[in-house]
């Protein structure tokens, strides 16, 4: 049952993003920023953590989860180090994801010729 819930929640989040993209004149970059921001807001309100507990990977893979990771890192670091944690906590918590994205994009540009 866990797999079905994860698949359904992840699919609904992706469907929502695709519908916004198809039914509006927003660019993919706008939609990405909107969904990361919504994840941040829902995390700050305490909603996204409950969704993660219930849906598991279905809620931890899509874009709103990145916003959740940033906010939770900021809050944890702020509790540990004070206000400076608001600046460093999000990057500290998302360092692995950001490093993976940079490495994947670097390898992609080495393998494929983006200009030709």
mmCIF file of C-alpha atoms in Angstrom:
data_model
loop_
_atom_site.group_PDB
_atom_site.id
_atom_site.type_symbol
_atom_site.label_atom_id
_atom_site.label_comp_id
_atom_site.label_asym_id
_atom_site.label_seq_id
_atom_site.Cartn_x
_atom_site.Cartn_y
_atom_site.Cartn_z
ATOM 1 C CA UNK A 1 0.000 0.000 0.000
ATOM 2 C CA UNK A 2 2.944 2.322 0.700
ATOM 3 C CA UNK A 3 4.061 2.051 -2.926
ATOM 4 C CA UNK A 4 0.603 2.968 -4.209
ATOM 5 C CA UNK A 5 0.395 6.015 -1.935
ATOM 6 C CA UNK A 6 3.894 7.147 -2.911
ATOM 7 C CA UNK A 7 3.128 6.690 -6.607
ATOM 8 C CA UNK A 8 -0.203 8.501 -6.352
ATOM 9 C CA UNK A 9 1.149 11.480 -4.380
ATOM 10 C CA UNK A 10 4.235 11.860 -6.576
ATOM 11 C CA UNK A 11 2.084 11.549 -9.665
ATOM 12 C CA UNK A 12 -0.395 14.148 -8.422
ATOM 13 C CA UNK A 13 2.391 16.617 -7.648
ATOM 14 C CA UNK A 14 3.875 16.112 -11.107
ATOM 15 C CA UNK A 15 0.417 16.339 -12.690
ATOM 16 C CA UNK A 16 -0.209 19.632 -10.920
ATOM 17 C CA UNK A 17 3.073 21.054 -12.217
ATOM 18 C CA UNK A 18 2.336 19.830 -15.746
ATOM 19 C CA UNK A 19 -1.163 21.324 -15.694
ATOM 20 C CA UNK A 20 0.197 24.689 -14.555
ATOM 21 C CA UNK A 21 2.758 24.508 -17.349
ATOM 22 C CA UNK A 22 0.210 23.517 -20.010
ATOM 23 C CA UNK A 23 -2.651 25.789 -18.983
ATOM 24 C CA UNK A 24 -0.678 28.965 -18.353
ATOM 25 C CA UNK A 25 1.896 30.995 -20.190
ATOM 26 C CA UNK A 26 4.495 30.377 -17.495
ATOM 27 C CA UNK A 27 7.872 28.999 -18.489
ATOM 28 C CA UNK A 28 9.265 25.801 -16.958
ATOM 29 C CA UNK A 29 11.607 27.941 -14.834
ATOM 30 C CA UNK A 30 8.644 29.856 -13.406
ATOM 31 C CA UNK A 31 6.823 26.618 -12.572
ATOM 32 C CA UNK A 32 9.931 25.210 -10.871
ATOM 33 C CA UNK A 33 10.333 28.315 -8.728
ATOM 34 C CA UNK A 34 6.636 28.306 -7.836
ATOM 35 C CA UNK A 35 6.703 24.663 -6.716
ATOM 36 C CA UNK A 36 9.917 25.021 -4.699
ATOM 37 C CA UNK A 37 8.434 28.130 -3.073
ATOM 38 C CA UNK A 38 5.173 26.314 -2.297
ATOM 39 C CA UNK A 39 7.181 23.507 -0.711
ATOM 40 C CA UNK A 40 8.975 26.090 1.415
ATOM 41 C CA UNK A 41 5.734 27.724 2.539
ATOM 42 C CA UNK A 42 4.054 24.397 3.301
ATOM 43 C CA UNK A 43 7.152 23.301 5.209
ATOM 44 C CA UNK A 44 7.161 26.499 7.251
ATOM 45 C CA UNK A 45 3.495 25.950 8.090
ATOM 46 C CA UNK A 46 4.225 22.371 9.170
ATOM 47 C CA UNK A 47 2.159 20.787 6.399
ATOM 48 C CA UNK A 48 4.838 19.281 4.164
ATOM 49 C CA UNK A 49 6.438 17.225 6.950
ATOM 50 C CA UNK A 50 3.152 15.407 7.483
ATOM 51 C CA UNK A 51 2.853 14.743 3.762
ATOM 52 C CA UNK A 52 6.382 13.297 3.768
ATOM 53 C CA UNK A 53 5.542 11.024 6.686
ATOM 54 C CA UNK A 54 2.423 9.782 4.924
ATOM 55 C CA UNK A 55 3.582 9.563 1.289
ATOM 56 C CA UNK A 56 7.286 8.806 1.694
ATOM 57 C CA UNK A 57 9.240 8.971 -1.564
ATOM 58 C CA UNK A 58 6.170 10.218 -3.416
ATOM 59 C CA UNK A 59 6.553 13.536 -1.617
ATOM 60 C CA UNK A 60 10.337 13.547 -1.167
ATOM 61 C CA UNK A 61 11.306 13.418 -4.848
ATOM 62 C CA UNK A 62 9.312 16.260 -6.550
ATOM 63 C CA UNK A 63 10.278 19.928 -6.485
ATOM 64 C CA UNK A 64 8.348 20.992 -3.364
ATOM 65 C CA UNK A 65 10.572 18.662 -1.338
ATOM 66 C CA UNK A 66 13.596 20.805 -2.227
ATOM 67 C CA UNK A 67 11.875 23.818 -0.677
ATOM 68 C CA UNK A 68 11.085 21.697 2.374
ATOM 69 C CA UNK A 69 14.736 20.656 2.742
ATOM 70 C CA UNK A 70 15.885 24.269 2.501
ATOM 71 C CA UNK A 71 13.462 25.502 5.158
ATOM 72 C CA UNK A 72 14.118 22.627 7.562
ATOM 73 C CA UNK A 73 17.873 23.148 7.214
ATOM 74 C CA UNK A 74 17.477 26.845 7.911
ATOM 75 C CA UNK A 75 15.361 26.229 11.003
ATOM 76 C CA UNK A 76 17.693 23.568 12.397
ATOM 77 C CA UNK A 77 20.796 25.681 11.825
ATOM 78 C CA UNK A 78 19.110 28.761 13.291
ATOM 79 C CA UNK A 79 18.333 26.820 16.465
ATOM 80 C CA UNK A 80 21.950 25.676 16.668
ATOM 81 C CA UNK A 81 23.865 28.836 15.714
ATOM 82 C CA UNK A 82 21.415 31.718 15.837
ATOM 83 C CA UNK A 83 20.322 34.055 13.075
ATOM 84 C CA UNK A 84 23.332 33.281 10.872
ATOM 85 C CA UNK A 85 21.805 29.823 10.466
ATOM 86 C CA UNK A 86 19.148 31.337 8.231
ATOM 87 C CA UNK A 87 21.876 32.039 5.699
ATOM 88 C CA UNK A 88 23.886 28.841 5.978
ATOM 89 C CA UNK A 89 21.344 26.219 6.994
ATOM 90 C CA UNK A 90 19.535 25.808 3.698
ATOM 91 C CA UNK A 91 22.701 25.366 1.690
ATOM 92 C CA UNK A 92 24.149 23.020 4.283
ATOM 93 C CA UNK A 93 21.050 20.821 4.226
ATOM 94 C CA UNK A 94 20.831 20.761 0.425
ATOM 95 C CA UNK A 95 24.559 20.470 -0.297
ATOM 96 C CA UNK A 96 24.354 16.878 -1.564
ATOM 97 C CA UNK A 97 21.477 17.647 -3.929
ATOM 98 C CA UNK A 98 23.168 20.761 -5.269
ATOM 99 C CA UNK A 99 26.476 18.933 -5.732
ATOM 100 C CA UNK A 100 24.719 16.134 -7.595
ATOM 101 C CA UNK A 101 22.982 18.608 -9.879
ATOM 102 C CA UNK A 102 26.233 20.407 -10.696
ATOM 103 C CA UNK A 103 28.072 17.138 -11.372
ATOM 104 C CA UNK A 104 25.255 15.742 -13.518
ATOM 105 C CA UNK A 105 25.043 18.911 -15.603
ATOM 106 C CA UNK A 106 28.832 19.028 -15.994
ATOM 107 C CA UNK A 107 28.958 15.425 -17.172
ATOM 108 C CA UNK A 108 26.058 16.015 -19.531
ATOM 109 C CA UNK A 109 27.835 18.926 -21.195
ATOM 110 C CA UNK A 110 30.970 16.802 -21.589
ATOM 111 C CA UNK A 111 29.092 13.913 -23.162
ATOM 112 C CA UNK A 112 26.723 15.920 -25.375
ATOM 113 C CA UNK A 113 27.573 18.969 -27.453
ATOM 114 C CA UNK A 114 25.011 21.605 -26.403
ATOM 115 C CA UNK A 115 25.970 24.011 -29.172
ATOM 116 C CA UNK A 116 26.041 21.734 -32.115
#
